[in-house]
């Protein structure tokens, strides 16, 4: 019987078979592998169904087309499903897994059919079709569809084989376009897909100006506003040396999870290779591959992070680095093993190798890294033992390790380990003596070398000298923890450090170390000062040749060449007159004076007593410090001023008499000297606040004017940041409470010219919330500052045309609402502030805002910002009834006389009115405006309300100003918008100019505007409004308004500005009021400067 031919595959069965498979895979991932096989079998059978066309000259892939249609139908059901649905995610995962399975089977299929690489298979055609199918949804209107489409592409793109150039270009363009999608989830999957596509990109085929995929991913990781997109880029960005700097920059990301990912998913993951021998391979983030700057950046940012999850990730990475260094030393360390099986010497060698990763001269980074290892790797900390042989061959790393270990033991109160580690005082003194003698020998040898020696030899000698200096510095820091009850050891160490500061072998940066030891050894501050003064006299009055021969060799016993510290200083000889000195002698004298000034600075930094208690300092002041201040050489002058400033800190009368000298130095000093003098000024103010900042004193007014001048003048970024930081400290400490200075700080923070001054912005970003929340009185000052700040900001915002972005008035208003919130303040101080829920500060702020909304100077956008703030204010339950009624009067009059023109403002005002009526129903019950009018204290408020004239529809917007780039200097602004008794009167030559009246206004209305603006600029009064139309004498009201405006509004102007106003006839009079703004005046002053 002949064999039967196999029945052809029924394509209709695909419509039932594929839905069954997809129904199973959406419920669990456990059956995916089984369904890969089932789906591939169906796919294989379907691809065999073909039909001949064009007289058998070509073949139509009927079966494959049918399989694609059913498969597409299944996937179309997934695309509209939102993110987070498990069934849809498992289906997409199955689709990606099947493409991988099909490509793996594709190799066997090619081998069976003996196909060339250029010939397509059904699997190749299927994946190409799937990519084209999903590309059609990249521009879908539904954000969910775009997200799912890119998710499918990201799952499929990994398994792409060879594709034609047109499809690659289309895919690349579509994915790059999705990087700019408005939905973060879409951009995240676009990053995921592009990171897989970037591996195979050939940059040589791109146009010259066309960015690579890698560059676009780096840009997205750096600048994308969504944290989830940046996290996706950090996780999936190809890890190469090219992308490493951008990845390390994310250790300062604003999102803590992103910062943690850098340490866990990049630095730790790629520290070693991948595979069975991964622990012996070097990855691209291996500490030896990184530069010293990169290693220090990783440690500094990680251990200094404010979030614990980032700190733990950084500490874990440092533990991995220790293991990696141990592996490099030739020891196989398995993960289950620990250091407890090793002896103490091996642990020390590992830590020394770990310290070689850092620059120990920086100190703080290496110290933090080693301290972190001691905290997280207890097994290492417990097995450190310092034998006697350890101290015989000291290197910078070994000395550093011992010092940090002792400091860590002291912080953990492990005093027994400290005693077991440290040698006796006498032995340590001899160790330091040996190291210092070696340095002295090298310095003598270097003086004999020819300057034309090889550069490498000079570099080697310089490195050896630095190593010896660092070793001495660490031993001296270690000596601070020695037991000086042993008199022999104490005397030996005292003589040693005195001889060290008396000679110039140690660099100035290391002078602080022996002075610290000398302070610990000295019985009192007088002894410390006496020793240093004696050394200064010896340096300035060098000994004779016979005495020099005795003291030249530091290798002899110090007892033979040094005197006891308790003796009184020698009486100095009169120095040789400067006129009789040769140029070489003058140069040598300047070097000696610099050395002596450095010693005096180090000494004065360690003195806490008063100047009067140490009369020995008087001689140093007159013979060394004052002459140095008068010198023209910058180095001598700077150190002289520093010494004088330190003397002022311990001498109240000297500070009072010398303060004007420091103020004068600021005016014409270069930046370096100006920074130092400003530091001295702020230190003096902090220490002697009763002399300079006593309320109502002359000095306080002088200091305020100085600070306002410095905050408003054109300074470098460093100087401006220092002035703001010093002023903020004075205000935060309660030493300065001037509202003009507070306003100047606010304007400096808001100014677009400080955008690039990150130090200033960071300082003030911390200052304002802390200052506001620290006390109720500070919040009151911020509340009174809001309207003047907002008035300045709106004028500046509408005239600014610079490249930098400026803080919008709406954003600034919301910040002030938060800073003045009493509930936020109570939460910030953790319950230390009592009755915060009863504080009516936001009611007073609402009062100021409502009065400001009557003004016509603000545009619709500015008023909209003020209206929106009303909805953010806190309304306390218990409040004075008069405050509520005054607010109700202001709201009602605002809605009737100057209602908001935009819908958002109107809704915000209605919402605020409803909140007042609901919250304070009892206080507003039986409220009568007529009774309020009888109160004498509310007379000014009713005059203010009666003078408000309803505007026509076209009168709501103030006249527009031309946009010009103006200086944001705050000197004139602060004085203009918040003038007080310290402000000088207007210039007598200033001429008043008549305002051009609008045709729609009468004479009375012009006077009303003047009164309205004057009332708005004045401090908040206790008011009460009325709903009746104004009843007044127009002439009398106009005269009173003009008189009041002249009395209250004080504007500081210069003669140049008066002349400009007299000569300015081209613009006409109608813009005079707009142009005479504080910003314009500051700009004019800045141009003249």
mmCIF file of N, CA, C and O in Angstrom, residues 248-333:
data_model
loop_
_atom_site.group_PDB
_atom_site.id
_atom_site.type_symbol
_atom_site.label_atom_id
_atom_site.label_comp_id
_atom_site.label_asym_id
_atom_site.label_seq_id
_atom_site.Cartn_x
_atom_site.Cartn_y
_atom_site.Cartn_z
ATOM 1 N N UNK A 248 30.187 59.049 36.616
ATOM 2 C CA UNK A 248 30.659 59.536 37.913
ATOM 3 C C UNK A 248 29.995 60.861 38.285
ATOM 4 O O UNK A 248 29.805 61.146 39.471
ATOM 5 N N UNK A 249 29.650 61.655 37.284
ATOM 6 C CA UNK A 249 28.962 62.920 37.575
ATOM 7 C C UNK A 249 27.601 62.684 38.214
ATOM 8 O O UNK A 249 27.083 63.545 38.933
ATOM 9 N N UNK A 250 27.007 61.510 37.981
ATOM 10 C CA UNK A 250 25.702 61.191 38.570
ATOM 11 C C UNK A 250 25.803 60.879 40.059
ATOM 12 O O UNK A 250 24.773 60.671 40.704
ATOM 13 N N UNK A 251 27.006 60.818 40.614
ATOM 14 C CA UNK A 251 27.129 60.681 42.064
ATOM 15 C C UNK A 251 26.683 61.944 42.777
ATOM 16 O O UNK A 251 26.567 61.945 44.012
ATOM 17 N N UNK A 252 26.437 63.014 42.021
ATOM 18 C CA UNK A 252 25.893 64.251 42.584
ATOM 19 C C UNK A 252 24.484 64.507 42.078
ATOM 20 O O UNK A 252 24.008 65.649 42.095
ATOM 21 N N UNK A 253 23.815 63.471 41.631
ATOM 22 C CA UNK A 253 22.445 63.621 41.145
ATOM 23 C C UNK A 253 21.529 64.025 42.296
ATOM 24 O O UNK A 253 21.787 63.708 43.457
ATOM 25 N N UNK A 254 20.437 64.720 41.945
ATOM 26 C CA UNK A 254 19.504 65.155 42.982
ATOM 27 C C UNK A 254 18.695 63.997 43.537
ATOM 28 O O UNK A 254 18.120 64.100 44.633
ATOM 29 N N UNK A 255 18.617 62.896 42.809
ATOM 30 C CA UNK A 255 17.838 61.742 43.240
ATOM 31 C C UNK A 255 18.757 60.748 43.944
ATOM 32 O O UNK A 255 19.775 60.314 43.396
ATOM 33 N N UNK A 256 18.392 60.360 45.179
ATOM 34 C CA UNK A 256 19.249 59.464 45.962
ATOM 35 C C UNK A 256 19.341 58.082 45.329
ATOM 36 O O UNK A 256 20.412 57.458 45.346
ATOM 37 N N UNK A 257 18.236 57.580 44.759
ATOM 38 C CA UNK A 257 18.274 56.257 44.134
ATOM 39 C C UNK A 257 19.217 56.235 42.937
ATOM 40 O O UNK A 257 19.906 55.235 42.695
ATOM 41 N N UNK A 258 19.262 57.330 42.191
ATOM 42 C CA UNK A 258 20.184 57.406 41.053
ATOM 43 C C UNK A 258 21.629 57.398 41.536
ATOM 44 O O UNK A 258 22.489 56.724 40.952
ATOM 45 N N UNK A 259 21.915 58.148 42.602
ATOM 46 C CA UNK A 259 23.275 58.160 43.135
ATOM 47 C C UNK A 259 23.681 56.773 43.618
ATOM 48 O O UNK A 259 24.825 56.336 43.421
ATOM 49 N N UNK A 260 22.775 56.075 44.250
ATOM 50 C CA UNK A 260 23.085 54.725 44.735
ATOM 51 C C UNK A 260 23.350 53.775 43.574
ATOM 52 O O UNK A 260 24.241 52.916 43.642
ATOM 53 N N UNK A 261 22.603 53.919 42.490
ATOM 54 C CA UNK A 261 22.789 53.038 41.332
ATOM 55 C C UNK A 261 24.199 53.148 40.765
ATOM 56 O O UNK A 261 24.744 52.158 40.267
ATOM 57 N N UNK A 262 24.771 54.348 40.804
ATOM 58 C CA UNK A 262 26.121 54.510 40.270
ATOM 59 C C UNK A 262 27.098 53.636 41.040
ATOM 60 O O UNK A 262 27.979 52.988 40.452
ATOM 61 N N UNK A 263 26.955 53.578 42.347
ATOM 62 C CA UNK A 263 27.876 52.792 43.162
ATOM 63 C C UNK A 263 27.610 51.290 43.037
ATOM 64 O O UNK A 263 28.560 50.496 42.995
ATOM 65 N N UNK A 264 26.344 50.904 42.973
ATOM 66 C CA UNK A 264 26.004 49.477 42.981
ATOM 67 C C UNK A 264 26.049 48.883 41.578
ATOM 68 O O UNK A 264 26.685 47.841 41.356
ATOM 69 N N UNK A 265 25.402 49.540 40.618
ATOM 70 C CA UNK A 265 25.241 48.951 39.284
ATOM 71 C C UNK A 265 26.382 49.273 38.328
ATOM 72 O O UNK A 265 26.439 48.690 37.250
ATOM 73 N N UNK A 266 27.245 50.205 38.691
ATOM 74 C CA UNK A 266 28.335 50.570 37.782
ATOM 75 C C UNK A 266 29.688 50.311 38.442
ATOM 76 O O UNK A 266 30.455 49.456 38.007
ATOM 77 N N UNK A 267 29.974 51.040 39.508
ATOM 78 C CA UNK A 267 31.314 50.982 40.088
ATOM 79 C C UNK A 267 31.621 49.626 40.702
ATOM 80 O O UNK A 267 32.703 49.062 40.494
ATOM 81 N N UNK A 268 30.682 49.066 41.432
ATOM 82 C CA UNK A 268 30.931 47.757 42.044
ATOM 83 C C UNK A 268 30.774 46.629 41.042
ATOM 84 O O UNK A 268 31.542 45.659 41.055
ATOM 85 N N UNK A 269 29.828 46.752 40.156
ATOM 86 C CA UNK A 269 29.547 45.680 39.195
ATOM 87 C C UNK A 269 30.696 45.461 38.229
ATOM 88 O O UNK A 269 31.056 44.322 37.905
ATOM 89 N N UNK A 270 31.289 46.558 37.749
ATOM 90 C CA UNK A 270 32.355 46.456 36.748
ATOM 91 C C UNK A 270 33.747 46.627 37.355
ATOM 92 O O UNK A 270 34.705 46.884 36.628
ATOM 93 N N UNK A 271 33.838 46.502 38.685
ATOM 94 C CA UNK A 271 35.149 46.619 39.321
ATOM 95 C C UNK A 271 36.061 45.471 38.895
ATOM 96 O O UNK A 271 37.257 45.649 38.685
ATOM 97 N N UNK A 272 35.501 44.285 38.756
ATOM 98 C CA UNK A 272 36.249 43.120 38.274
ATOM 99 C C UNK A 272 35.593 42.612 37.004
ATOM 100 O O UNK A 272 34.528 43.081 36.597
ATOM 101 N N UNK A 273 36.222 41.630 36.380
ATOM 102 C CA UNK A 273 35.692 41.087 35.143
ATOM 103 C C UNK A 273 34.474 40.216 35.383
ATOM 104 O O UNK A 273 34.003 40.036 36.506
ATOM 105 N N UNK A 274 33.965 39.651 34.310
ATOM 106 C CA UNK A 274 32.782 38.800 34.364
ATOM 107 C C UNK A 274 33.191 37.401 33.968
ATOM 108 O O UNK A 274 33.871 37.191 32.976
ATOM 109 N N UNK A 275 32.777 36.440 34.778
ATOM 110 C CA UNK A 275 33.103 35.049 34.475
ATOM 111 C C UNK A 275 33.617 34.339 35.694
ATOM 112 O O UNK A 275 33.562 34.827 36.828
ATOM 113 N N UNK A 276 34.120 33.104 35.472
ATOM 114 C CA UNK A 276 34.588 32.308 36.593
ATOM 115 C C UNK A 276 35.806 32.933 37.265
ATOM 116 O O UNK A 276 35.990 32.844 38.468
ATOM 117 N N UNK A 277 36.663 33.582 36.474
ATOM 118 C CA UNK A 277 37.860 34.193 37.043
ATOM 119 C C UNK A 277 37.671 35.689 37.262
ATOM 120 O O UNK A 277 38.597 36.471 37.153
ATOM 121 N N UNK A 278 36.435 36.065 37.578
ATOM 122 C CA UNK A 278 36.133 37.492 37.676
ATOM 123 C C UNK A 278 36.916 38.177 38.792
ATOM 124 O O UNK A 278 37.235 39.356 38.702
ATOM 125 N N UNK A 279 37.241 37.465 39.843
ATOM 126 C CA UNK A 279 37.918 38.099 40.969
ATOM 127 C C UNK A 279 39.384 38.371 40.695
ATOM 128 O O UNK A 279 40.063 39.043 41.470
ATOM 129 N N UNK A 280 39.907 37.807 39.626
ATOM 130 C CA UNK A 280 41.311 38.063 39.277
ATOM 131 C C UNK A 280 41.441 38.939 38.046
ATOM 132 O O UNK A 280 42.558 39.202 37.616
ATOM 133 N N UNK A 281 40.336 39.388 37.498
ATOM 134 C CA UNK A 281 40.385 40.232 36.314
ATOM 135 C C UNK A 281 40.163 41.679 36.705
ATOM 136 O O UNK A 281 39.618 41.991 37.766
ATOM 137 N N UNK A 282 40.562 42.556 35.835
ATOM 138 C CA UNK A 282 40.469 43.995 36.080
ATOM 139 C C UNK A 282 39.371 44.572 35.203
ATOM 140 O O UNK A 282 39.435 44.480 33.971
ATOM 141 N N UNK A 283 38.345 45.147 35.842
ATOM 142 C CA UNK A 283 37.278 45.795 35.105
ATOM 143 C C UNK A 283 37.598 47.246 34.828
ATOM 144 O O UNK A 283 38.608 47.789 35.289
ATOM 145 N N UNK A 284 36.719 47.894 34.087
ATOM 146 C CA UNK A 284 37.029 49.277 33.692
ATOM 147 C C UNK A 284 36.787 50.251 34.846
ATOM 148 O O UNK A 284 37.211 51.404 34.774
ATOM 149 N N UNK A 285 36.123 49.814 35.938
ATOM 150 C CA UNK A 285 36.008 50.658 37.129
ATOM 151 C C UNK A 285 36.904 50.154 38.261
ATOM 152 O O UNK A 285 36.698 50.495 39.424
ATOM 153 N N UNK A 286 37.875 49.326 37.914
ATOM 154 C CA UNK A 286 38.840 48.876 38.915
ATOM 155 C C UNK A 286 39.565 50.089 39.485
ATOM 156 O O UNK A 286 39.884 51.042 38.754
ATOM 157 N N UNK A 287 39.842 50.109 40.794
ATOM 158 C CA UNK A 287 40.483 51.307 41.379
ATOM 159 C C UNK A 287 41.824 51.645 40.760
ATOM 160 O O UNK A 287 42.211 52.823 40.722
ATOM 161 N N UNK A 288 42.553 50.639 40.264
ATOM 162 C CA UNK A 288 43.833 50.937 39.615
ATOM 163 C C UNK A 288 43.638 51.561 38.242
ATOM 164 O O UNK A 288 44.525 52.265 37.745
ATOM 165 N N UNK A 289 42.501 51.307 37.625
ATOM 166 C CA UNK A 289 42.215 51.897 36.304
ATOM 167 C C UNK A 289 41.784 53.345 36.451
ATOM 168 O O UNK A 289 42.094 54.198 35.610
ATOM 169 N N UNK A 290 41.073 53.660 37.530
ATOM 170 C CA UNK A 290 40.617 55.019 37.763
ATOM 171 C C UNK A 290 41.792 55.925 38.115
ATOM 172 O O UNK A 290 42.809 55.473 38.658
ATOM 173 N N UNK A 291 41.641 57.181 37.821
ATOM 174 C CA UNK A 291 42.639 58.160 38.230
ATOM 175 C C UNK A 291 42.444 58.504 39.707
ATOM 176 O O UNK A 291 41.410 58.198 40.309
ATOM 177 N N UNK A 292 43.465 59.148 40.282
ATOM 178 C CA UNK A 292 43.358 59.541 41.692
ATOM 179 C C UNK A 292 42.198 60.514 41.892
ATOM 180 O O UNK A 292 41.452 60.417 42.877
ATOM 181 N N UNK A 293 42.025 61.429 40.952
ATOM 182 C CA UNK A 293 40.923 62.393 41.062
ATOM 183 C C UNK A 293 39.575 61.685 41.029
ATOM 184 O O UNK A 293 38.656 62.049 41.782
ATOM 185 N N UNK A 294 39.431 60.678 40.175
ATOM 186 C CA UNK A 294 38.174 59.937 40.107
ATOM 187 C C UNK A 294 37.932 59.141 41.380
ATOM 188 O O UNK A 294 36.801 59.083 41.880
ATOM 189 N N UNK A 295 38.979 58.516 41.912
ATOM 190 C CA UNK A 295 38.806 57.760 43.155
ATOM 191 C C UNK A 295 38.398 58.683 44.301
ATOM 192 O O UNK A 295 37.510 58.347 45.100
ATOM 193 N N UNK A 296 39.032 59.841 44.376
ATOM 194 C CA UNK A 296 38.675 60.777 45.440
ATOM 195 C C UNK A 296 37.268 61.330 45.251
ATOM 196 O O UNK A 296 36.547 61.557 46.228
ATOM 197 N N UNK A 297 36.872 61.530 44.000
ATOM 198 C CA UNK A 297 35.505 61.986 43.736
ATOM 199 C C UNK A 297 34.483 60.944 44.190
ATOM 200 O O UNK A 297 33.457 61.281 44.789
ATOM 201 N N UNK A 298 34.769 59.683 43.935
ATOM 202 C CA UNK A 298 33.857 58.609 44.330
ATOM 203 C C UNK A 298 33.716 58.554 45.845
ATOM 204 O O UNK A 298 32.606 58.458 46.385
ATOM 205 N N UNK A 299 34.846 58.632 46.543
ATOM 206 C CA UNK A 299 34.813 58.546 48.005
ATOM 207 C C UNK A 299 34.170 59.791 48.603
ATOM 208 O O UNK A 299 33.323 59.709 49.509
ATOM 209 N N UNK A 300 34.557 60.952 48.116
ATOM 210 C CA UNK A 300 34.050 62.204 48.681
ATOM 211 C C UNK A 300 32.541 62.319 48.504
ATOM 212 O O UNK A 300 31.818 62.653 49.456
ATOM 213 N N UNK A 301 32.053 62.015 47.310
ATOM 214 C CA UNK A 301 30.617 62.144 47.067
ATOM 215 C C UNK A 301 29.820 61.052 47.767
ATOM 216 O O UNK A 301 28.701 61.300 48.227
ATOM 217 N N UNK A 302 30.381 59.852 47.830
ATOM 218 C CA UNK A 302 29.629 58.748 48.429
ATOM 219 C C UNK A 302 29.549 58.843 49.934
ATOM 220 O O UNK A 302 28.456 58.798 50.521
ATOM 221 N N UNK A 303 30.692 58.977 50.597
ATOM 222 C CA UNK A 303 30.694 59.035 52.057
ATOM 223 C C UNK A 303 30.161 60.357 52.582
ATOM 224 O O UNK A 303 29.727 60.438 53.735
ATOM 225 N N UNK A 304 30.197 61.401 51.753
ATOM 226 C CA UNK A 304 29.661 62.688 52.174
ATOM 227 C C UNK A 304 28.211 62.894 51.821
ATOM 228 O O UNK A 304 27.674 63.993 52.029
ATOM 229 N N UNK A 305 27.548 61.865 51.299
ATOM 230 C CA UNK A 305 26.149 62.002 50.905
ATOM 231 C C UNK A 305 25.265 62.099 52.142
ATOM 232 O O UNK A 305 25.564 61.536 53.194
ATOM 233 N N UNK A 306 24.142 62.804 51.983
ATOM 234 C CA UNK A 306 23.239 62.978 53.119
ATOM 235 C C UNK A 306 22.309 61.785 53.318
ATOM 236 O O UNK A 306 21.703 61.637 54.385
ATOM 237 N N UNK A 307 22.176 60.929 52.313
ATOM 238 C CA UNK A 307 21.280 59.779 52.409
ATOM 239 C C UNK A 307 22.057 58.541 52.841
ATOM 240 O O UNK A 307 23.138 58.247 52.322
ATOM 241 N N UNK A 308 21.475 57.783 53.773
ATOM 242 C CA UNK A 308 22.158 56.602 54.299
ATOM 243 C C UNK A 308 22.326 55.514 53.242
ATOM 244 O O UNK A 308 23.326 54.786 53.249
ATOM 245 N N UNK A 309 21.363 55.383 52.319
ATOM 246 C CA UNK A 309 21.468 54.321 51.321
ATOM 247 C C UNK A 309 22.661 54.542 50.395
ATOM 248 O O UNK A 309 23.310 53.590 49.961
ATOM 249 N N UNK A 310 22.978 55.803 50.129
ATOM 250 C CA UNK A 310 24.140 56.108 49.288
ATOM 251 C C UNK A 310 25.427 55.878 50.077
ATOM 252 O O UNK A 310 26.407 55.340 49.557
ATOM 253 N N UNK A 311 25.439 56.284 51.346
ATOM 254 C CA UNK A 311 26.628 56.060 52.174
ATOM 255 C C UNK A 311 26.941 54.572 52.290
ATOM 256 O O UNK A 311 28.099 54.159 52.209
ATOM 257 N N UNK A 312 25.900 53.755 52.495
ATOM 258 C CA UNK A 312 26.121 52.314 52.623
ATOM 259 C C UNK A 312 26.655 51.723 51.328
ATOM 260 O O UNK A 312 27.537 50.859 51.346
ATOM 261 N N UNK A 313 26.130 52.185 50.191
ATOM 262 C CA UNK A 313 26.622 51.690 48.907
ATOM 263 C C UNK A 313 28.078 52.069 48.689
ATOM 264 O O UNK A 313 28.885 51.264 48.209
ATOM 265 N N UNK A 314 28.453 53.298 49.052
ATOM 266 C CA UNK A 314 29.848 53.725 48.909
ATOM 267 C C UNK A 314 30.761 52.947 49.850
ATOM 268 O O UNK A 314 31.872 52.543 49.469
ATOM 269 N N UNK A 315 30.306 52.715 51.084
ATOM 270 C CA UNK A 315 31.116 51.945 52.030
ATOM 271 C C UNK A 315 31.291 50.507 51.559
ATOM 272 O O UNK A 315 32.374 49.925 51.693
ATOM 273 N N UNK A 316 30.254 49.944 50.981
ATOM 274 C CA UNK A 316 30.357 48.585 50.449
ATOM 275 C C UNK A 316 31.353 48.534 49.285
ATOM 276 O O UNK A 316 32.122 47.568 49.146
ATOM 277 N N UNK A 317 31.355 49.566 48.458
ATOM 278 C CA UNK A 317 32.309 49.618 47.347
ATOM 279 C C UNK A 317 33.743 49.672 47.867
ATOM 280 O O UNK A 317 34.636 49.011 47.317
ATOM 281 N N UNK A 318 33.998 50.438 48.920
ATOM 282 C CA UNK A 318 35.352 50.526 49.469
ATOM 283 C C UNK A 318 35.802 49.179 50.034
ATOM 284 O O UNK A 318 36.976 48.817 49.944
ATOM 285 N N UNK A 319 34.864 48.430 50.606
ATOM 286 C CA UNK A 319 35.205 47.090 51.045
ATOM 287 C C UNK A 319 35.602 46.187 49.898
ATOM 288 O O UNK A 319 36.523 45.365 50.018
ATOM 289 N N UNK A 320 34.932 46.341 48.770
ATOM 290 C CA UNK A 320 35.300 45.583 47.566
ATOM 291 C C UNK A 320 36.687 45.996 47.091
ATOM 292 O O UNK A 320 37.485 45.153 46.656
ATOM 293 N N UNK A 321 37.001 47.286 47.168
ATOM 294 C CA UNK A 321 38.332 47.739 46.751
ATOM 295 C C UNK A 321 39.431 47.091 47.598
ATOM 296 O O UNK A 321 40.494 46.744 47.086
ATOM 297 N N UNK A 322 39.184 46.953 48.892
ATOM 298 C CA UNK A 322 40.182 46.301 49.745
ATOM 299 C C UNK A 322 40.397 44.861 49.288
ATOM 300 O O UNK A 322 41.544 44.379 49.215
ATOM 301 N N UNK A 323 39.316 44.160 48.971
ATOM 302 C CA UNK A 323 39.448 42.778 48.488
ATOM 303 C C UNK A 323 40.171 42.711 47.158
ATOM 304 O O UNK A 323 40.963 41.805 46.908
ATOM 305 N N UNK A 324 39.901 43.678 46.288
ATOM 306 C CA UNK A 324 40.553 43.693 44.979
ATOM 307 C C UNK A 324 42.050 43.912 45.135
ATOM 308 O O UNK A 324 42.872 43.262 44.472
ATOM 309 N N UNK A 325 42.437 44.807 46.017
ATOM 310 C CA UNK A 325 43.857 45.054 46.254
ATOM 311 C C UNK A 325 44.520 43.804 46.817
ATOM 312 O O UNK A 325 45.637 43.450 46.444
ATOM 313 N N UNK A 326 43.811 43.083 47.698
ATOM 314 C CA UNK A 326 44.360 41.858 48.253
ATOM 315 C C UNK A 326 44.555 40.811 47.160
ATOM 316 O O UNK A 326 45.532 40.067 47.146
ATOM 317 N N UNK A 327 43.633 40.732 46.223
ATOM 318 C CA UNK A 327 43.759 39.802 45.110
ATOM 319 C C UNK A 327 44.960 40.147 44.254
ATOM 320 O O UNK A 327 45.684 39.279 43.773
ATOM 321 N N UNK A 328 45.214 41.439 44.056
ATOM 322 C CA UNK A 328 46.379 41.854 43.282
ATOM 323 C C UNK A 328 47.684 41.416 43.942
ATOM 324 O O UNK A 328 48.678 41.156 43.275
ATOM 325 N N UNK A 329 47.654 41.328 45.273
ATOM 326 C CA UNK A 329 48.863 40.925 45.988
ATOM 327 C C UNK A 329 49.159 39.443 45.862
ATOM 328 O O UNK A 329 50.126 38.956 46.404
ATOM 329 N N UNK A 330 48.314 38.705 45.163
ATOM 330 C CA UNK A 330 48.569 37.302 44.896
ATOM 331 C C UNK A 330 47.854 36.354 45.818
ATOM 332 O O UNK A 330 48.133 35.160 45.838
ATOM 333 N N UNK A 331 46.884 36.867 46.593
ATOM 334 C CA UNK A 331 46.154 36.011 47.515
ATOM 335 C C UNK A 331 44.759 35.774 46.981
ATOM 336 O O UNK A 331 44.015 36.731 46.728
ATOM 337 N N UNK A 332 44.402 34.533 46.801
ATOM 338 C CA UNK A 332 43.068 34.187 46.361
ATOM 339 C C UNK A 332 42.117 34.326 47.543
ATOM 340 O O UNK A 332 42.290 33.688 48.587
ATOM 341 N N UNK A 333 41.132 35.164 47.398
ATOM 342 C CA UNK A 333 40.172 35.384 48.474
ATOM 343 C C UNK A 333 38.799 34.990 47.963
ATOM 344 O O UNK A 333 38.256 35.604 47.053
#
